[in-house]
PDB file of C-alpha atoms and ligand atoms in Angstrom:
ATOM      1  CA  MET L 137       0.000   0.000   0.000  1.00  0.00           C
ATOM      2  CA  SER L 138       1.349   3.452  -0.788  1.00  0.00           C
ATOM      3  CA  PHE L 139       2.229   6.013   1.859  1.00  0.00           C
ATOM      4  CA  PHE L 140      -0.340   8.661   2.731  1.00  0.00           C
ATOM      5  CA  ILE L 141      -1.625  10.605   5.733  1.00  0.00           C
ATOM      6  CA  ARG L 142      -5.201  10.044   6.946  1.00  0.00           C
ATOM      7  CA  PHE L 143      -6.088  13.246   8.739  1.00  0.00           C
ATOM      8  CA  ALA L 144      -7.852  13.165  12.109  1.00  0.00           C
ATOM      9  CA  ASP L 145     -10.611  15.590  12.986  1.00  0.00           C
ATOM     10  CA  ALA L 146      -8.159  17.499  15.219  1.00  0.00           C
ATOM     11  CA  PRO L 147      -4.892  19.420  14.717  1.00  0.00           C
ATOM     12  CA  LEU L 148      -2.875  16.327  15.706  1.00  0.00           C
ATOM     13  CA  GLY L 149      -3.230  12.520  15.780  1.00  0.00           C
ATOM     14  CA  HIS L 150      -3.043  11.944  12.019  1.00  0.00           C
ATOM     15  CA  GLU L 151      -2.519   8.395  10.806  1.00  0.00           C
ATOM     16  CA  ILE L 152       0.444   7.423   8.658  1.00  0.00           C
ATOM     17  CA  VAL L 153      -0.812   4.717   6.315  1.00  0.00           C
ATOM     18  CA  GLY L 154       1.293   2.342   4.219  1.00  0.00           C
ATOM     19  CA  VAL L 155       4.295   1.890   6.526  1.00  0.00           C
ATOM     20  CA  ASP L 156       5.459  -1.397   8.043  1.00  0.00           C
ATOM     21  CA  LEU L 157       7.684  -0.552  11.013  1.00  0.00           C
ATOM     22  CA  SER L 158       9.063  -4.097  11.185  1.00  0.00           C
ATOM     23  CA  HIS L 159      11.083  -3.322   8.040  1.00  0.00           C
ATOM     24  CA  GLU L 160      13.857  -0.821   7.401  1.00  0.00           C
ATOM     25  CA  ILE L 161      12.160   2.318   6.090  1.00  0.00           C
ATOM     26  CA  PRO L 162      13.732   3.987   3.023  1.00  0.00           C
ATOM     27  CA  ASP L 163      15.310   7.393   3.736  1.00  0.00           C
ATOM     28  CA  GLU L 164      12.819   9.280   1.590  1.00  0.00           C
ATOM     29  CA  GLN L 165       9.840   7.764   3.407  1.00  0.00           C
ATOM     30  CA  PHE L 166      11.490   8.327   6.774  1.00  0.00           C
ATOM     31  CA  ALA L 167      11.901  12.025   5.873  1.00  0.00           C
ATOM     32  CA  GLN L 168       8.135  12.224   5.180  1.00  0.00           C
ATOM     33  CA  ILE L 169       7.375  10.563   8.522  1.00  0.00           C
ATOM     34  CA  GLN L 170       9.700  12.915  10.386  1.00  0.00           C
ATOM     35  CA  ASP L 171       8.192  15.901   8.605  1.00  0.00           C
ATOM     36  CA  ALA L 172       4.658  14.842   9.643  1.00  0.00           C
ATOM     37  CA  TYR L 173       5.848  14.254  13.213  1.00  0.00           C
ATOM     38  CA  ASP L 174       7.501  17.690  13.448  1.00  0.00           C
ATOM     39  CA  ARG L 175       4.596  19.422  11.759  1.00  0.00           C
ATOM     40  CA  TYR L 176       1.644  17.906  13.647  1.00  0.00           C
ATOM     41  CA  GLY L 177       3.062  16.694  16.979  1.00  0.00           C
ATOM     42  CA  VAL L 178       1.218  13.355  17.169  1.00  0.00           C
ATOM     43  CA  ILE L 179       1.221  10.680  14.474  1.00  0.00           C
ATOM     44  CA  VAL L 180      -0.325   7.224  14.563  1.00  0.00           C
ATOM     45  CA  PHE L 181       0.684   3.936  12.920  1.00  0.00           C
ATOM     46  CA  ARG L 182      -1.946   1.189  13.093  1.00  0.00           C
ATOM     47  CA  GLY L 183      -1.765  -2.572  12.629  1.00  0.00           C
ATOM     48  CA  GLN L 184       1.955  -2.963  13.424  1.00  0.00           C
ATOM     49  CA  ARG L 185       3.677  -6.141  14.669  1.00  0.00           C
ATOM     50  CA  ILE L 186       7.079  -5.153  16.000  1.00  0.00           C
ATOM     51  CA  THR L 187       9.634  -6.640  18.377  1.00  0.00           C
ATOM     52  CA  PRO L 188      11.490  -4.551  20.991  1.00  0.00           C
ATOM     53  CA  ASP L 189      14.548  -4.537  18.669  1.00  0.00           C
ATOM     54  CA  GLN L 190      12.442  -3.196  15.796  1.00  0.00           C
ATOM     55  CA  GLN L 191      10.855  -0.493  17.976  1.00  0.00           C
ATOM     56  CA  ILE L 192      14.295   0.584  19.178  1.00  0.00           C
ATOM     57  CA  ALA L 193      15.718   0.570  15.624  1.00  0.00           C
ATOM     58  CA  PHE L 194      12.850   2.757  14.324  1.00  0.00           C
ATOM     59  CA  SER L 195      13.108   5.113  17.321  1.00  0.00           C
ATOM     60  CA  ARG L 196      16.875   5.509  16.825  1.00  0.00           C
ATOM     61  CA  ARG L 197      16.308   6.829  13.312  1.00  0.00           C
ATOM     62  CA  PHE L 198      15.143  10.038  15.068  1.00  0.00           C
ATOM     63  CA  GLY L 199      18.281  10.306  17.228  1.00  0.00           C
ATOM     64  CA  PRO L 200      19.637   9.075  20.572  1.00  0.00           C
ATOM     65  CA  LEU L 201      17.263   7.550  23.125  1.00  0.00           C
ATOM     66  CA  ASP L 202      16.764   8.318  26.812  1.00  0.00           C
ATOM     67  CA  ARG L 203      16.015   5.658  29.391  1.00  0.00           C
ATOM     68  CA  TYR L 204      13.195   5.987  31.890  1.00  0.00           C
ATOM     69  CA  ILE L 205      14.666   7.152  35.224  1.00  0.00           C
ATOM     70  CA  LEU L 206      13.522   4.117  37.263  1.00  0.00           C
ATOM     71  CA  GLU L 207      15.324   1.107  35.824  1.00  0.00           C
ATOM     72  CA  ARG L 208      12.947  -1.422  37.368  1.00  0.00           C
ATOM     73  CA  TYR L 209      10.228  -0.362  34.915  1.00  0.00           C
ATOM     74  CA  ASN L 210      12.506  -0.835  31.896  1.00  0.00           C
ATOM     75  CA  LEU L 211      12.506  -4.103  29.971  1.00  0.00           C
ATOM     76  CA  LYS L 212      15.379  -6.192  31.372  1.00  0.00           C
ATOM     77  CA  THR L 213      16.505  -7.423  27.959  1.00  0.00           C
ATOM     78  CA  HIS L 214      16.032  -3.992  26.303  1.00  0.00           C
ATOM     79  CA  PRO L 215      16.442  -1.217  28.905  1.00  0.00           C
ATOM     80  CA  GLU L 216      15.648   1.479  26.298  1.00  0.00           C
ATOM     81  CA  ILE L 217      12.048   0.215  26.505  1.00  0.00           C
ATOM     82  CA  PHE L 218       9.955   1.563  29.370  1.00  0.00           C
ATOM     83  CA  VAL L 219       7.051  -0.773  30.169  1.00  0.00           C
ATOM     84  CA  VAL L 220       3.709   0.932  30.893  1.00  0.00           C
ATOM     85  CA  SER L 221       1.427  -1.767  32.262  1.00  0.00           C
ATOM     86  CA  ASN L 222      -0.935  -2.734  35.083  1.00  0.00           C
ATOM     87  CA  ILE L 223      -0.016  -6.444  34.800  1.00  0.00           C
ATOM     88  CA  LEU L 224       1.656  -8.381  37.624  1.00  0.00           C
ATOM     89  CA  GLY L 225       4.444 -10.846  36.828  1.00  0.00           C
ATOM     90  CA  ASP L 226       4.722 -14.435  38.160  1.00  0.00           C
ATOM     91  CA  ASP L 227       6.505 -13.010  41.230  1.00  0.00           C
ATOM     92  CA  GLY L 228       3.454 -10.814  41.995  1.00  0.00           C
ATOM     93  CA  GLN L 229       5.415  -7.652  41.184  1.00  0.00           C
ATOM     94  CA  PRO L 230       4.244  -5.124  38.535  1.00  0.00           C
ATOM     95  CA  ILE L 231       5.929  -5.721  35.170  1.00  0.00           C
ATOM     96  CA  GLY L 232       5.776  -1.984  34.439  1.00  0.00           C
ATOM     97  CA  LEU L 233       4.508   1.352  35.697  1.00  0.00           C
ATOM     98  CA  GLY L 234       0.727   1.095  36.100  1.00  0.00           C
ATOM     99  CA  ASP L 235      -0.293   4.725  36.561  1.00  0.00           C
ATOM    100  CA  ALA L 236       1.977   6.487  34.063  1.00  0.00           C
ATOM    101  CA  GLY L 237       0.880   9.865  32.832  1.00  0.00           C
ATOM    102  CA  ARG L 238      -2.614  10.215  34.286  1.00  0.00           C
ATOM    103  CA  TYR L 239      -2.536  14.005  34.217  1.00  0.00           C
ATOM    104  CA  TRP L 240      -1.989  16.558  31.446  1.00  0.00           C
ATOM    105  CA  HIS L 241       1.761  16.704  31.027  1.00  0.00           C
ATOM    106  CA  THR L 242       4.830  16.627  28.861  1.00  0.00           C
ATOM    107  CA  ASP L 243       7.218  13.779  29.656  1.00  0.00           C
ATOM    108  CA  MET L 244      10.022  14.263  32.162  1.00  0.00           C
ATOM    109  CA  TRP L 245       9.601  18.024  32.679  1.00  0.00           C
ATOM    110  CA  SER L 246      11.645  17.553  35.862  1.00  0.00           C
ATOM    111  CA  ILE L 247      14.955  17.454  33.967  1.00  0.00           C
ATOM    112  CA  PRO L 248      16.716  20.421  32.303  1.00  0.00           C
ATOM    113  CA  ALA L 249      16.551  18.853  28.806  1.00  0.00           C
ATOM    114  CA  PRO L 250      13.219  16.978  28.629  1.00  0.00           C
ATOM    115  CA  PRO L 251      12.767  14.367  25.866  1.00  0.00           C
ATOM    116  CA  ARG L 252      11.996  15.364  22.294  1.00  0.00           C
ATOM    117  CA  GLY L 253       9.157  12.855  22.270  1.00  0.00           C
ATOM    118  CA  SER L 254       8.014   9.316  22.920  1.00  0.00           C
ATOM    119  CA  LEU L 255       6.789   6.305  20.925  1.00  0.00           C
ATOM    120  CA  LEU L 256       4.175   4.137  22.626  1.00  0.00           C
ATOM    121  CA  TYR L 257       3.423   0.703  21.152  1.00  0.00           C
ATOM    122  CA  ALA L 258       0.330  -1.197  22.317  1.00  0.00           C
ATOM    123  CA  LEU L 259       0.733  -4.937  22.953  1.00  0.00           C
ATOM    124  CA  GLU L 260      -2.402  -5.480  25.065  1.00  0.00           C
ATOM    125  CA  VAL L 261      -5.366  -3.126  25.345  1.00  0.00           C
ATOM    126  CA  PRO L 262      -8.113  -3.432  28.002  1.00  0.00           C
ATOM    127  CA  GLU L 263     -11.463  -4.395  26.538  1.00  0.00           C
ATOM    128  CA  LYS L 264     -14.756  -5.522  28.040  1.00  0.00           C
ATOM    129  CA  ASP L 265     -18.152  -6.120  26.433  1.00  0.00           C
ATOM    130  CA  GLY L 266     -16.909  -4.649  23.184  1.00  0.00           C
ATOM    131  CA  ARG L 267     -15.686  -1.447  24.826  1.00  0.00           C
ATOM    132  CA  VAL L 268     -12.026  -0.425  24.834  1.00  0.00           C
ATOM    133  CA  TYR L 269     -10.527   1.328  27.886  1.00  0.00           C
ATOM    134  CA  GLY L 270      -7.287   3.197  28.576  1.00  0.00           C
ATOM    135  CA  ASP L 271      -7.554   5.888  25.890  1.00  0.00           C
ATOM    136  CA  THR L 272      -4.893   8.603  25.744  1.00  0.00           C
ATOM    137  CA  PHE L 273      -5.730  12.264  25.118  1.00  0.00           C
ATOM    138  CA  PHE L 274      -3.374  14.652  23.296  1.00  0.00           C
ATOM    139  CA  CYS L 275      -3.663  18.443  23.167  1.00  0.00           C
ATOM    140  CA  SER L 276      -1.848  20.536  20.560  1.00  0.00           C
ATOM    141  CA  THR L 277       0.073  23.233  22.407  1.00  0.00           C
ATOM    142  CA  GLN L 278       1.073  24.864  19.106  1.00  0.00           C
ATOM    143  CA  ALA L 279      -2.549  25.164  17.913  1.00  0.00           C
ATOM    144  CA  ALA L 280      -3.445  26.416  21.416  1.00  0.00           C
ATOM    145  CA  TYR L 281      -0.637  29.006  21.228  1.00  0.00           C
ATOM    146  CA  ASP L 282      -1.956  30.254  17.888  1.00  0.00           C
ATOM    147  CA  GLY L 283      -5.445  30.532  19.394  1.00  0.00           C
ATOM    148  CA  LEU L 284      -4.426  32.459  22.536  1.00  0.00           C
ATOM    149  CA  PRO L 285      -6.465  35.547  23.349  1.00  0.00           C
ATOM    150  CA  PRO L 286      -4.127  38.600  23.222  1.00  0.00           C
ATOM    151  CA  ASP L 287      -4.217  39.326  26.977  1.00  0.00           C
ATOM    152  CA  LEU L 288      -3.305  35.750  27.915  1.00  0.00           C
ATOM    153  CA  ARG L 289      -0.575  35.716  25.266  1.00  0.00           C
ATOM    154  CA  ARG L 290       0.916  38.900  26.754  1.00  0.00           C
ATOM    155  CA  ALA L 291       0.709  37.414  30.249  1.00  0.00           C
ATOM    156  CA  ILE L 292       2.793  34.299  29.398  1.00  0.00           C
ATOM    157  CA  GLU L 293       5.134  35.400  26.599  1.00  0.00           C
ATOM    158  CA  GLY L 294       8.732  35.650  27.861  1.00  0.00           C
ATOM    159  CA  ARG L 295       7.808  34.231  31.281  1.00  0.00           C
ATOM    160  CA  GLN L 296       9.357  31.285  33.149  1.00  0.00           C
ATOM    161  CA  ALA L 297       7.165  28.774  34.971  1.00  0.00           C
ATOM    162  CA  LEU L 298       8.350  27.329  38.269  1.00  0.00           C
ATOM    163  CA  TYR L 299       7.758  23.559  38.449  1.00  0.00           C
ATOM    164  CA  SER L 300       7.488  21.755  41.759  1.00  0.00           C
ATOM    165  CA  THR L 301       7.550  17.982  42.176  1.00  0.00           C
ATOM    166  CA  ARG L 302       5.931  18.228  45.581  1.00  0.00           C
ATOM    167  CA  ARG L 303       3.083  20.288  44.190  1.00  0.00           C
ATOM    168  CA  LEU L 304       2.443  17.664  41.521  1.00  0.00           C
ATOM    169  CA  VAL L 305       2.240  14.840  44.075  1.00  0.00           C
ATOM    170  CA  ASP L 306      -0.230  16.865  46.187  1.00  0.00           C
ATOM    171  CA  PHE L 307      -2.261  17.689  43.068  1.00  0.00           C
ATOM    172  CA  ARG L 308      -2.481  14.063  41.935  1.00  0.00           C
ATOM    173  CA  VAL L 309      -3.353  12.730  45.376  1.00  0.00           C
ATOM    174  CA  ALA L 310      -6.086  15.386  45.775  1.00  0.00           C
ATOM    175  CA  ALA L 311      -7.439  14.600  42.285  1.00  0.00           C
ATOM    176  CA  ALA L 312      -7.543  10.868  43.096  1.00  0.00           C
ATOM    177  CA  GLN L 313      -9.325  11.465  46.370  1.00  0.00           C
ATOM    178  CA  ALA L 314     -11.872  13.783  44.764  1.00  0.00           C
ATOM    179  CA  GLN L 315     -12.940  11.086  42.308  1.00  0.00           C
ATOM    180  CA  SER L 316     -15.441   8.573  43.592  1.00  0.00           C
ATOM    181  CA  GLY L 317     -13.810   5.165  43.586  1.00  0.00           C
ATOM    182  CA  GLY L 318     -10.371   6.839  43.485  1.00  0.00           C
ATOM    183  CA  ALA L 319      -8.328   7.055  40.279  1.00  0.00           C
ATOM    184  CA  LEU L 320      -5.270   5.896  42.218  1.00  0.00           C
ATOM    185  CA  THR L 321      -4.882   3.130  44.789  1.00  0.00           C
ATOM    186  CA  GLN L 322      -2.971   3.721  48.034  1.00  0.00           C
ATOM    187  CA  ALA L 323      -0.072   1.679  46.601  1.00  0.00           C
ATOM    188  CA  GLU L 324      -0.029   3.934  43.529  1.00  0.00           C
ATOM    189  CA  ILE L 325       0.020   7.054  45.721  1.00  0.00           C
ATOM    190  CA  GLU L 326       2.955   5.642  47.715  1.00  0.00           C
ATOM    191  CA  GLY L 327       4.702   4.716  44.430  1.00  0.00           C
ATOM    192  CA  MET L 328       4.237   8.256  43.140  1.00  0.00           C
ATOM    193  CA  LYS L 329       5.758   9.747  46.290  1.00  0.00           C
ATOM    194  CA  GLU L 330       8.682   7.342  46.026  1.00  0.00           C
ATOM    195  CA  ARG L 331       9.257   8.165  42.325  1.00  0.00           C
ATOM    196  CA  SER L 332       9.188  11.874  43.034  1.00  0.00           C
ATOM    197  CA  LYS L 333      12.239  11.465  45.303  1.00  0.00           C
ATOM    198  CA  ASN L 334      14.287  10.706  42.170  1.00  0.00           C
ATOM    199  CA  MET L 335      13.183  13.912  40.456  1.00  0.00           C
ATOM    200  CA  LEU L 336      14.580  17.422  40.793  1.00  0.00           C
ATOM    201  CA  GLN L 337      12.361  19.125  43.354  1.00  0.00           C
ATOM    202  CA  GLU L 338      12.168  22.447  41.512  1.00  0.00           C
ATOM    203  CA  ILE L 339      13.012  23.563  38.006  1.00  0.00           C
ATOM    204  CA  THR L 340      12.039  26.436  35.720  1.00  0.00           C
ATOM    205  CA  HIS L 341      11.056  26.221  32.038  1.00  0.00           C
ATOM    206  CA  PRO L 342       9.723  28.877  29.631  1.00  0.00           C
ATOM    207  CA  LEU L 343       5.923  29.045  29.406  1.00  0.00           C
ATOM    208  CA  VAL L 344       6.257  29.634  25.670  1.00  0.00           C
ATOM    209  CA  ARG L 345       9.006  27.718  23.894  1.00  0.00           C
ATOM    210  CA  LEU L 346      10.146  27.476  20.304  1.00  0.00           C
ATOM    211  CA  HIS L 347       9.882  24.103  18.663  1.00  0.00           C
ATOM    212  CA  PRO L 348      13.554  23.137  18.164  1.00  0.00           C
ATOM    213  CA  ARG L 349      12.984  21.905  14.586  1.00  0.00           C
ATOM    214  CA  THR L 350      10.140  24.000  13.178  1.00  0.00           C
ATOM    215  CA  GLY L 351      10.583  27.226  15.180  1.00  0.00           C
ATOM    216  CA  ARG L 352       6.848  27.320  15.939  1.00  0.00           C
ATOM    217  CA  LYS L 353       5.765  28.731  19.271  1.00  0.00           C
ATOM    218  CA  CYS L 354       4.247  26.231  21.704  1.00  0.00           C
ATOM    219  CA  ILE L 355       2.807  26.584  25.198  1.00  0.00           C
ATOM    220  CA  TYR L 356       4.927  24.505  27.584  1.00  0.00           C
ATOM    221  CA  TYR L 357       2.719  23.342  30.405  1.00  0.00           C
ATOM    222  CA  SER L 358       1.992  20.450  32.775  1.00  0.00           C
ATOM    223  CA  GLU L 359      -1.155  20.460  34.913  1.00  0.00           C
ATOM    224  CA  GLY L 360      -0.657  20.594  38.679  1.00  0.00           C
ATOM    225  CA  ALA L 361       3.133  20.753  38.394  1.00  0.00           C
ATOM    226  CA  ILE L 362       3.568  24.521  38.014  1.00  0.00           C
ATOM    227  CA  SER L 363       3.648  26.286  41.356  1.00  0.00           C
ATOM    228  CA  GLY L 364       4.177  29.835  40.112  1.00  0.00           C
ATOM    229  CA  ILE L 365       5.513  32.186  37.459  1.00  0.00           C
ATOM    230  CA  VAL L 366       8.855  33.850  38.061  1.00  0.00           C
ATOM    231  CA  ASP L 367       8.490  37.571  38.977  1.00  0.00           C
ATOM    232  CA  VAL L 368       4.668  37.419  38.951  1.00  0.00           C
ATOM    233  CA  PRO L 369       2.771  37.823  42.273  1.00  0.00           C
ATOM    234  CA  GLN L 370       1.361  34.455  43.385  1.00  0.00           C
ATOM    235  CA  ALA L 371      -2.349  35.344  43.183  1.00  0.00           C
ATOM    236  CA  GLU L 372      -1.921  36.744  39.676  1.00  0.00           C
ATOM    237  CA  ALA L 373       0.183  33.727  38.601  1.00  0.00           C
ATOM    238  CA  GLU L 374      -2.543  31.353  39.766  1.00  0.00           C
ATOM    239  CA  GLN L 375      -5.163  33.235  37.762  1.00  0.00           C
ATOM    240  CA  ILE L 376      -2.978  33.131  34.654  1.00  0.00           C
ATOM    241  CA  LEU L 377      -2.278  29.405  35.066  1.00  0.00           C
ATOM    242  CA  GLU L 378      -5.964  28.613  35.504  1.00  0.00           C
ATOM    243  CA  ALA L 379      -6.853  30.683  32.412  1.00  0.00           C
ATOM    244  CA  LEU L 380      -4.115  28.855  30.500  1.00  0.00           C
ATOM    245  CA  ARG L 381      -5.412  25.437  31.592  1.00  0.00           C
ATOM    246  CA  ARG L 382      -8.940  26.295  30.491  1.00  0.00           C
ATOM    247  CA  HIS L 383      -7.687  27.644  27.190  1.00  0.00           C
ATOM    248  CA  LEU L 384      -5.547  24.559  26.453  1.00  0.00           C
ATOM    249  CA  LEU L 385      -8.218  22.012  27.269  1.00  0.00           C
ATOM    250  CA  GLN L 386     -10.743  23.207  24.716  1.00  0.00           C
ATOM    251  CA  PRO L 387     -12.022  20.349  22.523  1.00  0.00           C
ATOM    252  CA  GLU L 388     -10.776  21.955  19.286  1.00  0.00           C
ATOM    253  CA  PHE L 389      -7.144  21.380  20.341  1.00  0.00           C
ATOM    254  CA  ILE L 390      -7.617  17.771  21.495  1.00  0.00           C
ATOM    255  CA  TYR L 391      -7.262  14.344  19.891  1.00  0.00           C
ATOM    256  CA  ARG L 392      -8.439  11.221  21.734  1.00  0.00           C
ATOM    257  CA  HIS L 393      -6.625   8.011  20.836  1.00  0.00           C
ATOM    258  CA  ARG L 394      -8.679   4.829  21.232  1.00  0.00           C
ATOM    259  CA  TRP L 395      -6.079   2.103  21.279  1.00  0.00           C
ATOM    260  CA  ALA L 396      -5.993  -1.228  19.467  1.00  0.00           C
ATOM    261  CA  ALA L 397      -3.203  -3.763  19.912  1.00  0.00           C
ATOM    262  CA  GLY L 398      -0.628  -3.040  17.203  1.00  0.00           C
ATOM    263  CA  ASP L 399      -0.978   0.769  17.353  1.00  0.00           C
ATOM    264  CA  LEU L 400       2.178   2.832  17.692  1.00  0.00           C
ATOM    265  CA  VAL L 401       1.622   6.477  18.608  1.00  0.00           C
ATOM    266  CA  MET L 402       4.444   9.044  18.544  1.00  0.00           C
ATOM    267  CA  TRP L 403       4.126  12.363  20.319  1.00  0.00           C
ATOM    268  CA  ASP L 404       6.267  15.468  20.480  1.00  0.00           C
ATOM    269  CA  ASN L 405       6.850  16.819  23.975  1.00  0.00           C
ATOM    270  CA  CYS L 406       7.108  20.439  22.817  1.00  0.00           C
ATOM    271  CA  SER L 407       4.067  20.743  20.563  1.00  0.00           C
ATOM    272  CA  CYS L 408       1.624  18.687  22.634  1.00  0.00           C
ATOM    273  CA  ILE L 409       0.668  17.599  26.122  1.00  0.00           C
ATOM    274  CA  HIS L 410      -0.994  14.276  26.846  1.00  0.00           C
ATOM    275  CA  LYS L 411      -2.971  12.445  29.492  1.00  0.00           C
ATOM    276  CA  ALA L 412      -3.682   8.738  30.082  1.00  0.00           C
ATOM    277  CA  THR L 413      -7.190   7.945  31.319  1.00  0.00           C
ATOM    278  CA  GLY L 414      -6.549   4.925  33.557  1.00  0.00           C
ATOM    279  CA  ASP L 415     -10.270   4.042  33.515  1.00  0.00           C
ATOM    280  CA  PHE L 416      -9.715   0.272  33.922  1.00  0.00           C
ATOM    281  CA  ASP L 417      -8.272  -2.195  36.396  1.00  0.00           C
ATOM    282  CA  LEU L 418      -7.257  -5.853  36.564  1.00  0.00           C
ATOM    283  CA  PRO L 419      -8.414  -8.285  35.313  1.00  0.00           C
ATOM    284  CA  LEU L 420      -8.462  -5.909  32.324  1.00  0.00           C
ATOM    285  CA  ARG L 421      -4.873  -5.849  31.082  1.00  0.00           C
ATOM    286  CA  ARG L 422      -2.915  -3.068  29.409  1.00  0.00           C
ATOM    287  CA  ARG L 423       0.679  -3.503  28.231  1.00  0.00           C
ATOM    288  CA  MET L 424       2.579  -0.870  26.263  1.00  0.00           C
ATOM    289  CA  HIS L 425       6.234  -0.404  25.311  1.00  0.00           C
ATOM    290  CA  ARG L 426       7.559   3.153  25.277  1.00  0.00           C
ATOM    291  CA  THR L 427      10.781   4.434  23.774  1.00  0.00           C
ATOM    292  CA  THR L 428      11.867   7.983  24.564  1.00  0.00           C
ATOM    293  CA  LEU L 429      13.735  10.335  22.218  1.00  0.00           C
ATOM    294  CA  ARG L 430      16.429  12.475  23.816  1.00  0.00           C
ATOM    295  CA  GLY L 431      15.627  16.184  23.811  1.00  0.00           C
ATOM    296  CA  THR L 432      17.289  19.548  24.252  1.00  0.00           C
ATOM    297  CA  VAL L 433      16.925  22.391  26.748  1.00  0.00           C
ATOM    298  CA  PRO L 434      13.667  24.270  25.889  1.00  0.00           C
ATOM    299  CA  ILE L 435      14.313  27.432  23.849  1.00  0.00           C
ATOM    300  CA  PRO L 436      12.404  30.437  25.230  1.00  0.00           C
ATOM    301  CA  SER L 437      10.314  32.175  22.569  1.00  0.00           C
ATOM    302  CA  ALA L 438      12.287  35.407  23.091  1.00  0.00           C
ATOM    303  CA  ALA L 439      15.443  33.665  21.755  1.00  0.00           C
ATOM    304  CA  GLY L 440      14.127  34.115  18.208  1.00  0.00           C
ATOM    305  CA  ALA L 441      14.376  31.958  15.089  1.00  0.00           C
ATOM    306  CA  ALA L 442      18.210  31.987  15.027  1.00  0.00           C
ATOM    307  CA  ALA L 443      18.184  29.656  18.051  1.00  0.00           C
ATOM    308  CA  VAL L 444      16.385  26.902  16.083  1.00  0.00           C
ATOM    309  CA  GLN L 445      18.426  24.235  14.195  1.00  0.00           C
TER     310      GLN L 445
HETATM  311  C1  SIN K 635       2.727   8.142  29.178  1.00  0.00           C
HETATM  312  O1  SIN K 635       2.381   9.263  29.571  1.00  0.00           O
HETATM  313  O2  SIN K 635       3.865   7.885  28.843  1.00  0.00           O
HETATM  314  C2  SIN K 635       1.710   7.015  29.133  1.00  0.00           C
HETATM  315  C3  SIN K 635       0.518   7.305  28.302  1.00  0.00           C
HETATM  316  C4  SIN K 635      -0.449   6.156  28.306  1.00  0.00           C
HETATM  317  O3  SIN K 635      -0.172   5.135  28.927  1.00  0.00           O
HETATM  318  O4  SIN K 635      -1.509   6.272  27.687  1.00  0.00           O
END
């Protein structure tokens, strides 16, 4: 089948059709894939059957890979693969991280050079009575930047956001408790607190950053993780952050991915944010393999086009 893009009804989440990721992809086709990835921020490949080696080989075409910070969640035979799963192994221990990404975020914002993006490959998808669970939502932060009302744009342009790991843990625990039935178990809450010890406790990133390959302006944001805006009084910062959250989460900027086994979804950590739903539990099983592309220090929008490669 020939290569083409099947456009989603959203600014991102378009499907690349006619590519078999288990084979070496010709350079010309790879350039088209990379162009679509840079341009739209989320691309989808359906109906794939790939081994960990093949996922790693495809991911490396984009550049060096990062490993997930907690080695115990990485595949023993292929540590570049981070296992996202709620399944328990024969020893009763989780085979992967069960509650990954259940809030609007970009991956690994707690390091100075967060990843360029991630590739998530679905091996098992939870399904019951013909309904699929465990969808992932993606929001285009470049489309949302373009759609900013002028006053909100002025309020964030050139500003640095202060991220706090502690604030995120408090936010996620409060969100879990507010939901009837609880989105997180006690064990998951304890796990989250433990994981946060391995993260930098505070870091700043620009609220508007330039995409390092296209130069487009994107809002750089993670829900619940930003505790303030540098040089902005706290009450005002909170109002701005709430207005920004509401602006970002408008349906016109969002793509919802309903998974099927064999899907591989690639997202860009500058031009989108994402959120896993986690609306399922054992005995429904979900098993995904994630590879992570190494990134660069976010370029503040004020740096101008010359700062882009
Ligand atoms: C992630 O944020 O890496 C996981 C997303 C998902 O499991 O849907």
